[in-house]
mmCIF file of N, CA and C in Angstrom:
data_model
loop_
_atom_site.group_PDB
_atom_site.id
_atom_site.type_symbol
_atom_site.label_atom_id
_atom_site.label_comp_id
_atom_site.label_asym_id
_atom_site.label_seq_id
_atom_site.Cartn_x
_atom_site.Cartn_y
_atom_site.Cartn_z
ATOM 1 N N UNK A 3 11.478 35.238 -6.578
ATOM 2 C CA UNK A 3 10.108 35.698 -6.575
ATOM 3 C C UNK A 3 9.842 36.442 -7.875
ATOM 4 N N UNK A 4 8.486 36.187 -8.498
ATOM 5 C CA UNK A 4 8.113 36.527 -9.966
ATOM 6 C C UNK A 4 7.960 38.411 -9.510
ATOM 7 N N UNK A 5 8.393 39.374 -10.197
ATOM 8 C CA UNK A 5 7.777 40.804 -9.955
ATOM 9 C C UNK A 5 6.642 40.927 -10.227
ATOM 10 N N UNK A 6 5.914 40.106 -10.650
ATOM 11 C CA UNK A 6 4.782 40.191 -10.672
ATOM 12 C C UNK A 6 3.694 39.699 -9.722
ATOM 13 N N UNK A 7 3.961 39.596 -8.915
ATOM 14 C CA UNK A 7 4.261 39.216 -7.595
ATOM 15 C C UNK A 7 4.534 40.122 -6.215
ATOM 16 N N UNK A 8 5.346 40.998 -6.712
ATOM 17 C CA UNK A 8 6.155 41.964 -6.022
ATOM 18 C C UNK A 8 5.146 42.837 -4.858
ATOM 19 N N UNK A 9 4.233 42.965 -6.083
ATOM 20 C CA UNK A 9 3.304 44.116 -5.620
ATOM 21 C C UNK A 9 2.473 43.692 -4.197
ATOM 22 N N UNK A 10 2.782 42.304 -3.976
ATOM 23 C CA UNK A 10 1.582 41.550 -2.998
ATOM 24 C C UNK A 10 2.851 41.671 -1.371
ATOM 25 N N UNK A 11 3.844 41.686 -1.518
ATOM 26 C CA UNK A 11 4.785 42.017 -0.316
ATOM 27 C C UNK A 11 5.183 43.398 0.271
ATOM 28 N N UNK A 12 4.819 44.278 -0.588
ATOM 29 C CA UNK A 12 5.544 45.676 -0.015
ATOM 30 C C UNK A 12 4.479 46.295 0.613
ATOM 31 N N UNK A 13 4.576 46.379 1.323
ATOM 32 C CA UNK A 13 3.197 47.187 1.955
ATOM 33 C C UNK A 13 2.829 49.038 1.281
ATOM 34 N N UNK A 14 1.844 49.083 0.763
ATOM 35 C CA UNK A 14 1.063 50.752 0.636
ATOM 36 C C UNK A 14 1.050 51.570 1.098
ATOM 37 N N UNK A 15 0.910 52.485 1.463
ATOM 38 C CA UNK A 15 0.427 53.897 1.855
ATOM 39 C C UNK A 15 -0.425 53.635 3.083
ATOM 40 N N UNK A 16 -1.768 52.878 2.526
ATOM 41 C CA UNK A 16 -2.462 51.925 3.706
ATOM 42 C C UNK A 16 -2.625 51.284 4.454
ATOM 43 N N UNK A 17 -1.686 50.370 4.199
ATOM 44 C CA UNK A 17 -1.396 49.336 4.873
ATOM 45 C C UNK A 17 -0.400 49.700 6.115
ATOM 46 N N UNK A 18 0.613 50.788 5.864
ATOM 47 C CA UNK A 18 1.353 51.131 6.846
ATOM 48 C C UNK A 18 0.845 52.052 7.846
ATOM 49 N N UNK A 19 -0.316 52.711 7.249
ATOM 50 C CA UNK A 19 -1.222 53.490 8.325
ATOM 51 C C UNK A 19 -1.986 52.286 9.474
ATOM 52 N N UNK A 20 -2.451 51.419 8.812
ATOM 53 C CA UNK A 20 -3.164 50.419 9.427
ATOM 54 C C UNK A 20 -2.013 49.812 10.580
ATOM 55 N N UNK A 21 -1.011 49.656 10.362
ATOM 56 C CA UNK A 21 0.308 48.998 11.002
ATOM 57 C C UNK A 21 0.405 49.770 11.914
ATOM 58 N N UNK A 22 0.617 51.076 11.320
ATOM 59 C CA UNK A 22 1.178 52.166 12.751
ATOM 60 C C UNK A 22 0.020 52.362 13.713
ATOM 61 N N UNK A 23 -1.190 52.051 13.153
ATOM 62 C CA UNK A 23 -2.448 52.023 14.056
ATOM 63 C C UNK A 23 -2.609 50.574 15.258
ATOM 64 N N UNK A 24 -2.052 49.939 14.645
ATOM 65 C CA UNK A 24 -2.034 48.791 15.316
ATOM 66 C C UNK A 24 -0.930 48.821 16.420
ATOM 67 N N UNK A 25 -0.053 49.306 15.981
ATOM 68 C CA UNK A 25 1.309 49.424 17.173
ATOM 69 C C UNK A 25 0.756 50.332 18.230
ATOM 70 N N UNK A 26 -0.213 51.433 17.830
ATOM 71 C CA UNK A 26 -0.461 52.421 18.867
ATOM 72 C C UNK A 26 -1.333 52.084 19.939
ATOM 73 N N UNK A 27 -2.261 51.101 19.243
ATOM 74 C CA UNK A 27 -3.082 50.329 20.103
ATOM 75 C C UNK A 27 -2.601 49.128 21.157
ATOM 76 N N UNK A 28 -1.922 48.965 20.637
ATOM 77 C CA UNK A 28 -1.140 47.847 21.330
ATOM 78 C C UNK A 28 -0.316 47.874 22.360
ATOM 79 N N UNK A 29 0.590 49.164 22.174
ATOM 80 C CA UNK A 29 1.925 49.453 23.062
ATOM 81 C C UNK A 29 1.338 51.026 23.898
ATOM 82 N N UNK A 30 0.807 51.569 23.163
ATOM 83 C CA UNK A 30 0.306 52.987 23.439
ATOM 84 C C UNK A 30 1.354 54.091 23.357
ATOM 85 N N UNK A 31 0.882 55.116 23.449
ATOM 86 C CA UNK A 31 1.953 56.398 22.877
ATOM 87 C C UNK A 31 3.118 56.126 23.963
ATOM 88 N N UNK A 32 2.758 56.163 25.166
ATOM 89 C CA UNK A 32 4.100 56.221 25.908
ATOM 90 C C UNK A 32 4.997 55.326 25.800
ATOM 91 N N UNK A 33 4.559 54.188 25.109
ATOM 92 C CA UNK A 33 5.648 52.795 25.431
ATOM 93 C C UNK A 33 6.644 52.809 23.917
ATOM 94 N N UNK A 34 5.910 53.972 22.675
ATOM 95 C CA UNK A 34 6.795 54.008 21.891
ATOM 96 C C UNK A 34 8.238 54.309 21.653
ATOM 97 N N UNK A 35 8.073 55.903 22.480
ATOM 98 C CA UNK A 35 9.324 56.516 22.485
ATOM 99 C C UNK A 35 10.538 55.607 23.166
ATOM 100 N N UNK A 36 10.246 54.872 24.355
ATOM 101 C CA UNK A 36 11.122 53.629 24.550
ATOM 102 C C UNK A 36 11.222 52.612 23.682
ATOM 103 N N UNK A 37 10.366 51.855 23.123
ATOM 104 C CA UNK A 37 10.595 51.148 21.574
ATOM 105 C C UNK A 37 11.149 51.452 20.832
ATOM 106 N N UNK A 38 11.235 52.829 20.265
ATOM 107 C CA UNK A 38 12.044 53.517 19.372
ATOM 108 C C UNK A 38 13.748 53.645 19.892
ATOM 109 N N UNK A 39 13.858 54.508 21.235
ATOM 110 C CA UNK A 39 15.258 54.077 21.525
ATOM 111 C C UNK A 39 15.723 52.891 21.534
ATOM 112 N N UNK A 40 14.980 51.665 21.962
ATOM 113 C CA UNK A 40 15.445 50.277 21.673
ATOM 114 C C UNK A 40 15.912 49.901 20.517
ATOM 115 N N UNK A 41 15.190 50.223 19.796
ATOM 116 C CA UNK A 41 15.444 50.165 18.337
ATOM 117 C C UNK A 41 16.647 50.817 17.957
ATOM 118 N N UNK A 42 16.881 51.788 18.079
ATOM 119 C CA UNK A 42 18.220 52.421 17.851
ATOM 120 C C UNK A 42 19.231 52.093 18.603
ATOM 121 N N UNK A 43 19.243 51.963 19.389
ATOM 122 C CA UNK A 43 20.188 51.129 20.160
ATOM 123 C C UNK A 43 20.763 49.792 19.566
ATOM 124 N N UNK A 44 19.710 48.851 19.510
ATOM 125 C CA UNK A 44 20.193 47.869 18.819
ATOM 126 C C UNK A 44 20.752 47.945 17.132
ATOM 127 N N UNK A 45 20.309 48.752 16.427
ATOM 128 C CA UNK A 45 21.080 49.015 15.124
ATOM 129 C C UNK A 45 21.961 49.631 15.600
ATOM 130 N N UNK A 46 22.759 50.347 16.513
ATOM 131 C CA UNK A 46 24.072 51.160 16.875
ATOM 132 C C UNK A 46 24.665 49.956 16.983
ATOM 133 N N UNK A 47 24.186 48.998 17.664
ATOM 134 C CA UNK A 47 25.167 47.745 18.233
ATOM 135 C C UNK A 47 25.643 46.773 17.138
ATOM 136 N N UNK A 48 25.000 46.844 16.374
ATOM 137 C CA UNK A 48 24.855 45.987 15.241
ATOM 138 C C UNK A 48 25.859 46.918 13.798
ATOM 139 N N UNK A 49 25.479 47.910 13.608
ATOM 140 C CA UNK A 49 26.772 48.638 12.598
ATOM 141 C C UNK A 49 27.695 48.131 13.189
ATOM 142 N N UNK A 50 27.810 48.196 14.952
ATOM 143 C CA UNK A 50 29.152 48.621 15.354
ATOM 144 C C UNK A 50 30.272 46.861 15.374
ATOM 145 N N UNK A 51 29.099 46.334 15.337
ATOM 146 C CA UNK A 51 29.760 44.968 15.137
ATOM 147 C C UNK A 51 30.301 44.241 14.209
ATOM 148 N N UNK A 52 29.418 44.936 13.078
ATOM 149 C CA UNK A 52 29.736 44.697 11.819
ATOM 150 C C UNK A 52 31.089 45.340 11.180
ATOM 151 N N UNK A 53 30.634 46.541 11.707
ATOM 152 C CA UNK A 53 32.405 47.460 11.051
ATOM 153 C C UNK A 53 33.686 46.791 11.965
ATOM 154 N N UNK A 54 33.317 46.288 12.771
ATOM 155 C CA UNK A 54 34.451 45.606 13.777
ATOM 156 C C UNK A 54 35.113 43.977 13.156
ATOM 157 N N UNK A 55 33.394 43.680 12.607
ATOM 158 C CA UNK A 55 33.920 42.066 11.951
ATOM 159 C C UNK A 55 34.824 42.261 10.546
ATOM 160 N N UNK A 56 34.310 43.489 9.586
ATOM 161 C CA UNK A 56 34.691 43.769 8.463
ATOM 162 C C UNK A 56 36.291 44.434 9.073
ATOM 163 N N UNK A 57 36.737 45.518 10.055
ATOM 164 C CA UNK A 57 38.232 45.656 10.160
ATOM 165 C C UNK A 57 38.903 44.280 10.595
ATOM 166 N N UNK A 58 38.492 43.045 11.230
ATOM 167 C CA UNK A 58 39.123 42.242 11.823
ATOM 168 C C UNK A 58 39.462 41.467 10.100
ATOM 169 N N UNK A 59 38.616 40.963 9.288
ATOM 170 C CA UNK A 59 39.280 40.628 8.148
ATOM 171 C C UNK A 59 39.709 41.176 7.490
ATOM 172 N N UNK A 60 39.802 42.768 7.322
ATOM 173 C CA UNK A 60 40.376 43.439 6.517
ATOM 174 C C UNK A 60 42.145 43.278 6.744
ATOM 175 N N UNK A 61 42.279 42.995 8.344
ATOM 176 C CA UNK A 61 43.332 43.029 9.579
ATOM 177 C C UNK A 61 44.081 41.457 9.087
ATOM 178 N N UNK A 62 43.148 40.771 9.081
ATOM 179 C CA UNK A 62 43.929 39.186 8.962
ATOM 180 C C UNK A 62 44.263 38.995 7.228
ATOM 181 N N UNK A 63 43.485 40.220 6.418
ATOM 182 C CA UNK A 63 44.192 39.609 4.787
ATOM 183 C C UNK A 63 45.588 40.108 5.053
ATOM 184 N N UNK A 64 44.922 41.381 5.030
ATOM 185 C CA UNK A 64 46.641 42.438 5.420
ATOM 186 C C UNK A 64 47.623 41.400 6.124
ATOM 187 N N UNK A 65 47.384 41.230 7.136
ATOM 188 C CA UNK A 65 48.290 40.131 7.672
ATOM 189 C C UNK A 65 48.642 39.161 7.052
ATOM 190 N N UNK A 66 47.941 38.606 6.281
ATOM 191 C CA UNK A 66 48.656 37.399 5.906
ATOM 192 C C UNK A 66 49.568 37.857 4.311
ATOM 193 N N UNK A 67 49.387 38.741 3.785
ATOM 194 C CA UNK A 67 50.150 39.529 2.706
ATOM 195 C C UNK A 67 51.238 39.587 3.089
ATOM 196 N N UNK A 68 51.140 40.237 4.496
ATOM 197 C CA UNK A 68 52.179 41.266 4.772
ATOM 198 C C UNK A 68 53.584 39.765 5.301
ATOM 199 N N UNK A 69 52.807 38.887 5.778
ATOM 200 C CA UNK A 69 53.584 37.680 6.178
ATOM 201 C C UNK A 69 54.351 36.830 4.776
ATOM 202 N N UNK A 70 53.881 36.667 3.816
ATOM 203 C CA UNK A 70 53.833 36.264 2.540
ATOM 204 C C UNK A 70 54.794 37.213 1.901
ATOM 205 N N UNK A 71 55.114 38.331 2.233
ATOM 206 C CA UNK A 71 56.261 39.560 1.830
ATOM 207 C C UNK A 71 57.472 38.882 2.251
ATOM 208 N N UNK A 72 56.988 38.828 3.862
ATOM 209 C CA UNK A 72 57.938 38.470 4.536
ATOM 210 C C UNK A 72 58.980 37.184 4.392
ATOM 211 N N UNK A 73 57.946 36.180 3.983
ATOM 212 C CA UNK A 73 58.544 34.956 3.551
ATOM 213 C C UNK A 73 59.555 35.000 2.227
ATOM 214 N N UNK A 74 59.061 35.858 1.222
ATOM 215 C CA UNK A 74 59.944 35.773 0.091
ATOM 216 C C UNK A 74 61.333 36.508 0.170
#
């Protein structure tokens, strides 16, 4: 994408007022604070999967080094 360009994807100052206005209308104040824990919830689940996928290969290089020691 050209940066000149850039300026037409990131949303403003405005535009995110308009957004958060729209969510409020939509879901209403009470249904946020549950949206919001959802939300966090699912990024907890998601680090936690990730740091789990990243030790499991960190686990199988090591391993296979450590096997490759072994062989010589």
């Amino acid at each position: 994408m050209e940066p000149s360009l850039l300026f037409l994807v990131i949303p403003g100052g405005w535009e995110w007022i308009v957004i958060i206005l729209a969510i409020l209308l939509l879901f209403g104040g009470r249904k946020i604070p549950e949206l919001m824990k959802g939300l966090g919830q699912g990024m907890r689940e998601f680090k936690k999967a990730r740091n789990e996928a990243a030790e499991d290969k960190r686990n199988s290089v090591e391993g296979e080094v450590n096997s490759e020691k072994e062989k010589s």
